[in-house]
Amino acid sequence: MSLEPAGSRSLDPHLRSYAARAAGMTASEVRALFAVASRPEVVSLAGGMPNLTALPLDSLSTEIADLISKDGLVALQYGSAHGLPELRDQICEIMALEGISGHPDDVVVTVGSQMALDMVTRIFCDPGDVVLAEGPSYVGALGTFAAYQADVVHVAMDADGLVPEALRAALAATEAAGRRVKFLYTIPNFHNPAGVTMAVSRRAEILEICRQHRVLVVEDNPYGLLGFDGQTYPALRSMDPDNVVYLGSFSKTFAAGLRVGWALAPHAVREKLMLATESATLCPPALNQMIVSRYLKTHDWKGLIKSFQSEYRERRDAMLAGLEQYMPAGCSWTVPAGGFFVWMTVPPGVDTKAMLPRAVTARVAYVSGTGFYADGFGSRQMRLSFCYPTPERITEGVRRLAAVLADELELANTFGPINQRAGSGPQVPGPEIA
């Protein structure tokens, strides 16, 4: 028997069967425009894609062929949900660079750190639970929280990262409302999208606040080794192993396409993460893990990271110089000490989401700020990525963007500012805006 009214025709006959959590899933506007923005004549300052030109492809291809030849029966077979033991040992050596004393048994290898975040959210959040996150926050995290029907409460940042006083206020207000905070999600180093780094002097205080309120900390750190001066910061996990789940990834320091990440968790949490991983993928791909492990064993991966640092620093400098030269008065932006992103605020009266199609028409793309908030903010902000284009393309892209912005400001001055529109909330990211 049909559930549709007589004479009606649904575009999706399964519409009434979806789970309630599916209603919160929406595609990002940049993903919808990606086919246009990826044309060679368009300078994309939108994508968070790492620049892979420094990878030793010749030697990697030889190593991978040798791996398949000698160990193919293992590499192409099912593996453990825990992850390759040798790779877990190597991951602990990498985390030691940030002061973490982790045990390989407490590392769970995942299909990218996005999967690790999904698993953490799955095992901790019931519908209606609260997750605290910096405002703005990583769009992929917001999409995950929405998928599990958790509510995000944003906590303010400044040039030194998460503000402890704002964290206290958010916890007090949430608890006063009788709501349950499950964890604080934070990107302390070279934040995506804000580009700022949490001051070392704040880290212990923020951890103490969370301990007092019995709130877990989820530390997402994909960019921690990409500081432009070579500096690494003490991980939150190194200061409080019992209350921090640390998420790491090889996507930014080796190869994003292999999708190898990990979680380092307190032992009891590790057990739950492994059960969640088994239900999601049964096991992460053994071949990809073996490629990463072989690369770490046979290549100068620290030297390659230094090359990445140098390349991204040059691109960052090109973007900052272009912004200084071309942007109209009233614009401001962060100055990242590492990572991939600059966060820019435009003058009142300009809606960066509404402006995006006109920018793409002018052959430049960015990510509007609304995608990085769960509560409708961000219409005067945009994320500018400098990791992928060449310095010359970055300069040209900034010049084009400044011209579009100048036109928007002229219209606002002539006809009055448009109403700032609320954002559409969490969005499901494509890889082009990761």
Short mmCIF file of C-alpha atoms in Angstrom, two decimals:
data_model
loop_
_atom_site.label_atom_id
_atom_site.label_comp_id
_atom_site.label_asym_id
_atom_site.label_seq_id
_atom_site.Cartn_x
_atom_site.Cartn_y
_atom_site.Cartn_z
CA MET A 1 0.00 0.00 0.00
CA SER A 2 1.45 3.39 -0.98
CA LEU A 3 2.07 5.97 1.72
CA GLU A 4 2.08 8.83 -0.80
CA PRO A 5 -1.05 10.92 -1.47
CA ALA A 6 -2.92 10.06 -4.67
CA GLY A 7 -1.41 11.70 -7.73
CA SER A 8 1.89 12.56 -5.99
CA ARG A 9 5.28 11.28 -7.01
CA SER A 10 8.25 11.27 -4.66
CA LEU A 11 11.74 11.78 -6.00
CA ASP A 12 12.94 9.48 -3.23
CA PRO A 13 10.61 6.57 -2.43
CA HIS A 14 12.66 5.82 0.71
CA LEU A 15 12.29 9.31 2.16
CA ARG A 16 10.17 8.21 5.11
CA SER A 17 12.50 5.35 5.98
CA TYR A 18 15.66 7.28 6.78
CA ALA A 19 16.90 7.52 10.36
CA ALA A 20 16.37 10.87 12.05
CA ARG A 21 20.12 11.53 12.06
CA ALA A 22 20.18 11.55 8.24
CA ALA A 23 18.19 14.78 8.22
CA GLY A 24 21.24 16.69 9.48
CA MET A 25 23.45 15.69 6.56
CA THR A 26 23.94 18.41 3.95
CA ALA A 27 26.59 18.80 1.28
CA SER A 28 28.87 21.82 1.40
CA GLU A 29 28.41 24.57 -1.15
CA VAL A 30 32.09 24.31 -2.13
CA ARG A 31 31.71 20.62 -2.86
CA ALA A 32 28.75 21.47 -5.10
CA LEU A 33 30.92 24.00 -6.95
CA PHE A 34 34.02 21.81 -7.05
CA ALA A 35 33.59 20.77 -10.68
CA VAL A 36 33.85 24.45 -11.61
CA ALA A 37 36.45 25.44 -9.02
CA SER A 38 38.78 22.62 -10.09
CA ARG A 39 39.10 23.94 -13.64
CA PRO A 40 42.71 24.90 -14.39
CA GLU A 41 41.84 28.56 -14.93
CA VAL A 42 40.37 28.82 -11.42
CA VAL A 43 42.80 29.46 -8.55
CA SER A 44 41.47 27.35 -5.69
CA LEU A 45 42.27 28.74 -2.26
CA ALA A 46 39.62 26.37 -0.93
CA GLY A 47 41.13 22.89 -0.83
CA GLY A 48 43.06 21.50 2.10
CA MET A 49 44.92 19.10 -0.16
CA PRO A 50 48.61 18.59 0.70
CA ASN A 51 51.20 19.30 -1.95
CA LEU A 52 52.83 15.96 -2.81
CA THR A 53 55.47 17.07 -5.30
CA ALA A 54 58.27 16.42 -2.79
CA LEU A 55 57.40 12.72 -2.43
CA PRO A 56 60.10 10.33 -3.73
CA LEU A 57 57.76 8.60 -6.18
CA ASP A 58 60.44 6.56 -7.97
CA SER A 59 61.75 4.92 -4.82
CA LEU A 60 58.24 4.54 -3.41
CA SER A 61 57.08 2.68 -6.49
CA THR A 62 60.05 0.34 -6.21
CA GLU A 63 59.38 -0.26 -2.51
CA ILE A 64 55.68 -0.95 -3.10
CA ALA A 65 56.42 -3.38 -5.91
CA ASP A 66 58.91 -5.20 -3.68
CA LEU A 67 56.38 -5.27 -0.85
CA ILE A 68 53.74 -6.89 -3.06
CA SER A 69 56.27 -9.34 -4.48
CA LYS A 70 57.59 -10.51 -1.11
CA ASP A 71 54.69 -9.95 1.29
CA GLY A 72 51.65 -9.74 -0.98
CA LEU A 73 49.87 -12.67 0.64
CA VAL A 74 49.91 -10.76 3.92
CA ALA A 75 49.40 -7.27 2.51
CA LEU A 76 46.34 -8.27 0.50
CA GLN A 77 44.73 -10.33 3.28
CA TYR A 78 42.48 -9.29 6.14
CA GLY A 79 44.34 -7.78 9.08
CA SER A 80 43.65 -6.82 12.66
CA ALA A 81 41.27 -4.06 13.76
CA HIS A 82 44.07 -2.99 16.09
CA GLY A 83 46.47 -2.24 13.24
CA LEU A 84 49.86 -3.54 12.13
CA PRO A 85 52.09 -4.02 15.24
CA GLU A 86 55.20 -2.59 13.58
CA LEU A 87 53.31 0.50 12.44
CA ARG A 88 51.92 1.05 15.95
CA ASP A 89 55.48 1.00 17.27
CA GLN A 90 56.49 3.56 14.66
CA ILE A 91 53.51 5.75 15.48
CA CYS A 92 54.64 5.86 19.11
CA GLU A 93 58.08 7.04 17.94
CA ILE A 94 56.44 9.83 15.94
CA MET A 95 54.26 10.95 18.85
CA ALA A 96 57.33 11.04 21.09
CA LEU A 97 58.44 14.11 19.09
CA GLU A 98 55.58 15.96 20.84
CA GLY A 99 56.35 14.59 24.28
CA ILE A 100 53.88 11.71 24.22
CA SER A 101 54.86 8.53 26.01
CA GLY A 102 52.40 6.14 24.42
CA HIS A 103 52.25 2.36 24.38
CA PRO A 104 51.65 0.58 21.07
CA ASP A 105 48.85 -1.45 22.66
CA ASP A 106 46.86 1.76 23.16
CA VAL A 107 47.15 2.82 19.50
CA VAL A 108 44.27 1.93 17.16
CA VAL A 109 45.03 2.35 13.46
CA THR A 110 42.11 3.78 11.48
CA VAL A 111 41.17 4.70 7.92
CA GLY A 112 42.29 8.29 8.32
CA SER A 113 41.86 10.31 11.50
CA GLN A 114 38.31 11.18 10.35
CA MET A 115 37.35 7.58 11.04
CA ALA A 116 38.96 7.82 14.47
CA LEU A 117 36.87 10.90 15.25
CA ASP A 118 33.74 9.11 14.04
CA MET A 119 34.49 6.15 16.29
CA VAL A 120 35.12 8.37 19.33
CA THR A 121 31.84 10.19 18.74
CA ARG A 122 29.98 6.91 18.25
CA ILE A 123 31.10 5.42 21.54
CA PHE A 124 30.59 8.56 23.64
CA CYS A 125 27.65 10.55 22.25
CA ASP A 126 23.95 9.85 22.56
CA PRO A 127 21.46 12.08 20.73
CA GLY A 128 21.21 15.40 22.54
CA ASP A 129 24.60 15.17 24.23
CA VAL A 130 26.83 18.24 24.02
CA VAL A 131 30.25 18.45 22.38
CA LEU A 132 32.33 21.54 23.04
CA ALA A 133 34.38 22.74 20.07
CA GLU A 134 36.30 25.83 19.17
CA GLY A 135 34.45 28.43 17.14
CA PRO A 136 35.17 28.06 14.26
CA SER A 137 35.87 24.33 14.05
CA TYR A 138 36.80 21.72 11.45
CA VAL A 139 33.86 21.13 9.11
CA GLY A 140 34.44 17.36 9.05
CA ALA A 141 34.14 17.19 12.83
CA LEU A 142 30.91 19.20 12.80
CA GLY A 143 29.48 16.81 10.22
CA THR A 144 30.37 13.83 12.41
CA PHE A 145 28.80 15.37 15.51
CA ALA A 146 25.64 16.16 13.56
CA ALA A 147 25.46 12.62 12.20
CA TYR A 148 25.34 11.27 15.76
CA GLN A 149 22.83 13.98 16.76
CA ALA A 150 25.15 15.62 19.25
CA ASP A 151 24.77 19.36 19.82
CA VAL A 152 27.85 21.55 19.40
CA VAL A 153 28.52 24.45 21.75
CA HIS A 154 31.28 26.64 20.38
CA VAL A 155 33.99 28.07 22.61
CA ALA A 156 35.71 31.31 21.63
CA MET A 157 39.29 31.52 20.41
CA ASP A 158 41.73 34.38 20.07
CA ALA A 159 45.22 34.65 18.60
CA ASP A 160 46.46 32.21 21.28
CA GLY A 161 43.81 29.59 20.62
CA LEU A 162 41.04 28.37 22.90
CA VAL A 163 40.26 30.91 25.64
CA PRO A 164 40.18 29.27 29.11
CA GLU A 165 37.65 31.77 30.48
CA ALA A 166 35.32 31.05 27.58
CA LEU A 167 35.67 27.31 28.24
CA ARG A 168 34.70 27.81 31.88
CA ALA A 169 31.70 29.90 30.87
CA ALA A 170 30.54 27.36 28.28
CA LEU A 171 30.78 24.50 30.78
CA ALA A 172 28.97 26.46 33.48
CA ALA A 173 26.14 27.49 31.15
CA THR A 174 25.72 24.00 29.74
CA GLU A 175 25.71 22.35 33.14
CA ALA A 176 23.29 24.97 34.51
CA ALA A 177 20.92 24.02 31.70
CA GLY A 178 21.08 20.41 32.87
CA ARG A 179 22.85 19.22 29.75
CA ARG A 180 25.63 16.66 29.55
CA VAL A 181 28.98 17.57 28.00
CA LYS A 182 30.72 14.47 26.64
CA PHE A 183 34.01 15.92 25.42
CA LEU A 184 35.95 18.93 24.26
CA TYR A 185 37.11 18.65 20.65
CA THR A 186 40.16 20.78 19.93
CA ILE A 187 42.78 21.29 17.21
CA PRO A 188 45.55 22.91 19.26
CA ASN A 189 48.22 23.28 16.58
CA PHE A 190 47.83 25.36 13.39
CA HIS A 191 44.07 25.18 13.65
CA ASN A 192 41.77 24.22 10.79
CA PRO A 193 40.30 26.65 9.79
CA ALA A 194 41.52 29.46 12.05
CA GLY A 195 45.28 28.96 11.59
CA VAL A 196 46.08 29.83 15.23
CA THR A 197 47.96 27.73 17.79
CA MET A 198 46.98 27.18 21.40
CA ALA A 199 49.51 28.92 23.64
CA VAL A 200 51.63 26.48 25.62
CA SER A 201 50.87 28.49 28.76
CA ARG A 202 47.14 27.75 28.33
CA ARG A 203 47.34 24.01 27.76
CA ALA A 204 47.68 22.84 31.35
CA GLU A 205 44.91 25.23 32.44
CA ILE A 206 42.49 23.95 29.81
CA LEU A 207 43.24 20.35 30.79
CA GLU A 208 42.65 21.17 34.45
CA ILE A 209 39.30 22.80 33.65
CA CYS A 210 38.21 19.67 31.80
CA ARG A 211 39.37 17.41 34.64
CA GLN A 212 37.40 19.46 37.15
CA HIS A 213 34.25 19.07 35.08
CA ARG A 214 34.97 15.42 34.20
CA VAL A 215 35.01 16.19 30.50
CA LEU A 216 37.14 14.13 28.12
CA VAL A 217 39.49 15.96 25.72
CA VAL A 218 39.75 14.86 22.08
CA GLU A 219 42.95 16.29 20.61
CA ASP A 220 43.03 16.35 16.80
CA ASN A 221 46.56 17.03 15.59
CA PRO A 222 47.11 16.43 11.86
CA TYR A 223 49.39 19.47 11.39
CA GLY A 224 51.55 19.32 14.53
CA LEU A 225 54.81 18.51 12.71
CA LEU A 226 54.30 21.21 10.08
CA GLY A 227 55.47 24.23 12.05
CA PHE A 228 57.29 26.66 9.79
CA ASP A 229 60.12 27.24 12.24
CA GLY A 230 60.48 23.51 12.91
CA GLN A 231 59.07 23.86 16.43
CA THR A 232 56.85 21.15 17.86
CA TYR A 233 54.51 21.88 20.75
CA PRO A 234 53.83 19.63 23.74
CA ALA A 235 50.74 17.60 22.98
CA LEU A 236 47.80 17.82 25.37
CA ARG A 237 48.05 14.05 25.57
CA SER A 238 51.60 14.37 26.94
CA MET A 239 50.25 16.42 29.86
CA ASP A 240 47.22 14.28 30.74
CA PRO A 241 47.34 10.72 29.33
CA ASP A 242 44.32 9.56 31.32
CA ASN A 243 41.87 12.16 29.99
CA VAL A 244 42.96 12.81 26.40
CA VAL A 245 42.25 10.85 23.24
CA TYR A 246 44.85 11.86 20.66
CA LEU A 247 44.08 11.67 16.93
CA GLY A 248 46.89 11.57 14.38
CA SER A 249 47.24 11.12 10.64
CA PHE A 250 49.75 10.47 7.85
CA SER A 251 47.61 12.45 5.41
CA LYS A 252 49.50 15.73 5.86
CA THR A 253 53.01 14.38 6.42
CA PHE A 254 53.06 11.56 3.86
CA ALA A 255 50.17 10.57 1.58
CA ALA A 256 46.53 11.52 2.07
CA GLY A 257 45.36 8.93 -0.47
CA LEU A 258 46.49 6.02 1.69
CA ARG A 259 44.00 7.05 4.40
CA VAL A 260 46.01 5.91 7.42
CA GLY A 261 45.39 7.57 10.76
CA TRP A 262 45.24 6.55 14.38
CA ALA A 263 43.86 7.15 17.83
CA LEU A 264 45.87 6.91 21.04
CA ALA A 265 43.41 6.40 23.85
CA PRO A 266 43.31 5.49 27.53
CA HIS A 267 43.32 1.70 27.75
CA ALA A 268 39.61 1.18 28.51
CA VAL A 269 38.62 3.60 25.74
CA ARG A 270 40.95 1.73 23.37
CA GLU A 271 38.91 -1.43 23.86
CA LYS A 272 35.69 0.34 22.87
CA LEU A 273 37.38 1.94 19.87
CA MET A 274 38.50 -1.46 18.59
CA LEU A 275 34.95 -2.81 18.86
CA ALA A 276 33.64 0.21 16.97
CA THR A 277 36.33 -0.19 14.32
CA GLU A 278 35.47 -3.84 13.83
CA SER A 279 31.81 -2.97 13.31
CA ALA A 280 32.65 -0.23 10.80
CA THR A 281 35.39 -1.77 8.65
CA LEU A 282 36.24 -5.12 10.27
CA CYS A 283 39.87 -4.10 9.78
CA PRO A 284 41.73 -1.18 8.20
CA PRO A 285 43.56 -1.99 4.92
CA ALA A 286 46.72 -3.97 5.67
CA LEU A 287 48.37 -2.97 2.37
CA ASN A 288 48.13 0.75 3.13
CA GLN A 289 49.55 0.26 6.60
CA MET A 290 52.44 -1.79 5.27
CA ILE A 291 53.24 0.89 2.69
CA VAL A 292 53.36 3.54 5.42
CA SER A 293 55.46 1.33 7.67
CA ARG A 294 57.91 0.50 4.86
CA TYR A 295 58.19 4.20 4.00
CA LEU A 296 58.98 5.13 7.61
CA LYS A 297 61.61 2.40 7.79
CA THR A 298 63.39 3.03 4.47
CA HIS A 299 63.05 6.77 3.80
CA ASP A 300 64.20 9.97 5.46
CA TRP A 301 60.69 10.92 6.53
CA LYS A 302 61.94 13.61 8.90
CA GLY A 303 63.83 15.19 6.03
CA LEU A 304 60.69 15.10 3.90
CA ILE A 305 58.73 16.85 6.65
CA LYS A 306 61.38 19.59 6.65
CA SER A 307 60.82 19.96 2.91
CA PHE A 308 57.09 20.27 3.50
CA GLN A 309 57.70 22.89 6.17
CA SER A 310 59.80 24.94 3.79
CA GLU A 311 57.34 24.67 0.91
CA TYR A 312 54.32 25.57 3.00
CA ARG A 313 56.16 28.45 4.65
CA GLU A 314 56.92 29.89 1.20
CA ARG A 315 53.27 29.56 0.23
CA ARG A 316 52.10 31.08 3.52
CA ASP A 317 54.40 34.05 2.95
CA ALA A 318 53.03 34.52 -0.58
CA MET A 319 49.48 34.56 0.73
CA LEU A 320 50.23 37.02 3.55
CA ALA A 321 52.08 39.33 1.16
CA GLY A 322 49.20 39.19 -1.30
CA LEU A 323 46.62 39.93 1.38
CA GLU A 324 48.66 42.90 2.58
CA GLN A 325 49.06 44.23 -0.95
CA TYR A 326 45.59 43.72 -2.40
CA MET A 327 42.90 43.41 0.26
CA PRO A 328 40.66 46.45 0.84
CA ALA A 329 40.64 48.29 4.15
CA GLY A 330 38.66 46.66 6.94
CA CYS A 331 39.84 43.11 6.27
CA SER A 332 41.81 41.20 8.89
CA TRP A 333 43.40 37.77 8.93
CA THR A 334 45.33 35.35 11.10
CA VAL A 335 49.06 34.73 10.69
CA PRO A 336 49.61 30.96 10.97
CA ALA A 337 52.90 29.60 12.28
CA GLY A 338 52.29 26.28 10.52
CA GLY A 339 49.67 24.18 8.82
CA PHE A 340 47.60 25.03 5.75
CA PHE A 341 45.17 27.86 6.45
CA VAL A 342 44.56 31.58 6.92
CA TRP A 343 41.24 32.74 8.41
CA MET A 344 40.05 36.09 7.07
CA THR A 345 37.31 38.43 8.29
CA VAL A 346 35.77 40.86 5.82
CA PRO A 347 34.06 44.21 6.53
CA PRO A 348 30.39 44.32 7.61
CA GLY A 349 27.85 44.07 4.82
CA VAL A 350 29.56 41.29 2.88
CA ASP A 351 28.25 37.72 3.04
CA THR A 352 31.07 35.38 2.04
CA LYS A 353 28.68 32.52 1.29
CA ALA A 354 26.61 34.67 -1.07
CA MET A 355 29.78 36.03 -2.67
CA LEU A 356 31.26 32.61 -3.44
CA PRO A 357 29.59 32.01 -6.84
CA ARG A 358 30.73 35.44 -8.00
CA ALA A 359 34.26 34.67 -6.86
CA VAL A 360 34.27 31.42 -8.84
CA THR A 361 33.03 33.36 -11.87
CA ALA A 362 36.10 35.57 -11.36
CA ARG A 363 38.19 32.37 -11.34
CA VAL A 364 39.05 32.11 -7.65
CA ALA A 365 37.59 29.88 -4.92
CA TYR A 366 37.62 29.82 -1.11
CA VAL A 367 35.53 28.26 1.68
CA SER A 368 32.96 30.51 3.31
CA GLY A 369 33.02 30.70 7.09
CA THR A 370 29.49 29.43 7.69
CA GLY A 371 30.57 25.83 7.10
CA PHE A 372 32.83 25.96 10.16
CA TYR A 373 30.12 26.82 12.68
CA ALA A 374 27.19 24.74 13.90
CA ASP A 375 25.19 27.79 15.03
CA GLY A 376 24.88 29.97 11.93
CA PHE A 377 27.87 32.25 12.42
CA GLY A 378 30.73 32.84 10.01
CA SER A 379 29.07 34.83 7.23
CA ARG A 380 31.82 37.48 7.43
CA GLN A 381 34.65 34.95 7.44
CA MET A 382 36.40 32.75 4.91
CA ARG A 383 39.09 30.10 4.99
CA LEU A 384 41.97 30.58 2.58
CA SER A 385 44.22 27.60 1.91
CA PHE A 386 47.82 28.07 0.78
CA CYS A 387 49.00 24.45 0.82
CA TYR A 388 48.39 23.38 -2.78
CA PRO A 389 48.83 26.24 -5.33
CA THR A 390 52.24 27.60 -6.25
CA PRO A 391 53.24 30.94 -4.68
CA GLU A 392 52.62 32.68 -8.00
CA ARG A 393 49.12 31.21 -8.26
CA ILE A 394 48.40 32.16 -4.67
CA THR A 395 49.33 35.79 -5.37
CA GLU A 396 47.11 35.85 -8.45
CA GLY A 397 44.26 34.19 -6.57
CA VAL A 398 44.42 36.74 -3.77
CA ARG A 399 44.43 39.55 -6.35
CA ARG A 400 41.29 38.16 -7.99
CA LEU A 401 39.59 37.65 -4.64
CA ALA A 402 40.38 41.20 -3.56
CA ALA A 403 38.80 42.57 -6.74
CA VAL A 404 35.60 40.57 -6.11
CA LEU A 405 35.51 41.76 -2.51
CA ALA A 406 36.03 45.39 -3.56
CA ASP A 407 33.03 45.09 -5.90
CA GLU A 408 30.92 43.66 -3.07
CA LEU A 409 31.89 46.53 -0.79
CA GLU A 410 31.05 49.07 -3.48
CA LEU A 411 27.60 47.54 -3.88
CA ALA A 412 27.10 47.59 -0.12
CA ASN A 413 28.12 51.25 0.06
CA THR A 414 25.78 52.13 -2.82
CA PHE A 415 22.69 50.16 -1.88
CA GLY A 416 23.29 49.50 1.81
CA PRO A 417 24.60 46.34 3.45
CA ILE A 418 22.73 43.11 2.88
CA ASN A 419 21.41 41.18 5.85
CA GLN A 420 23.98 38.71 7.13
CA ARG A 421 22.46 35.30 6.54
CA ALA A 422 22.60 32.48 9.02
CA GLY A 423 24.67 29.50 7.97
CA SER A 424 23.16 26.13 7.24
CA GLY A 425 24.97 24.38 10.06
CA PRO A 426 27.21 21.33 9.86
CA GLN A 427 28.10 20.14 6.39
CA VAL A 428 29.52 16.92 5.06
CA PRO A 429 32.89 17.79 3.58
CA GLY A 430 34.40 16.53 0.40
CA PRO A 431 38.16 15.88 0.33
CA GLU A 432 38.64 19.19 -1.48
CA ILE A 433 37.83 21.15 1.70
CA ALA A 434 39.31 18.81 4.35
#
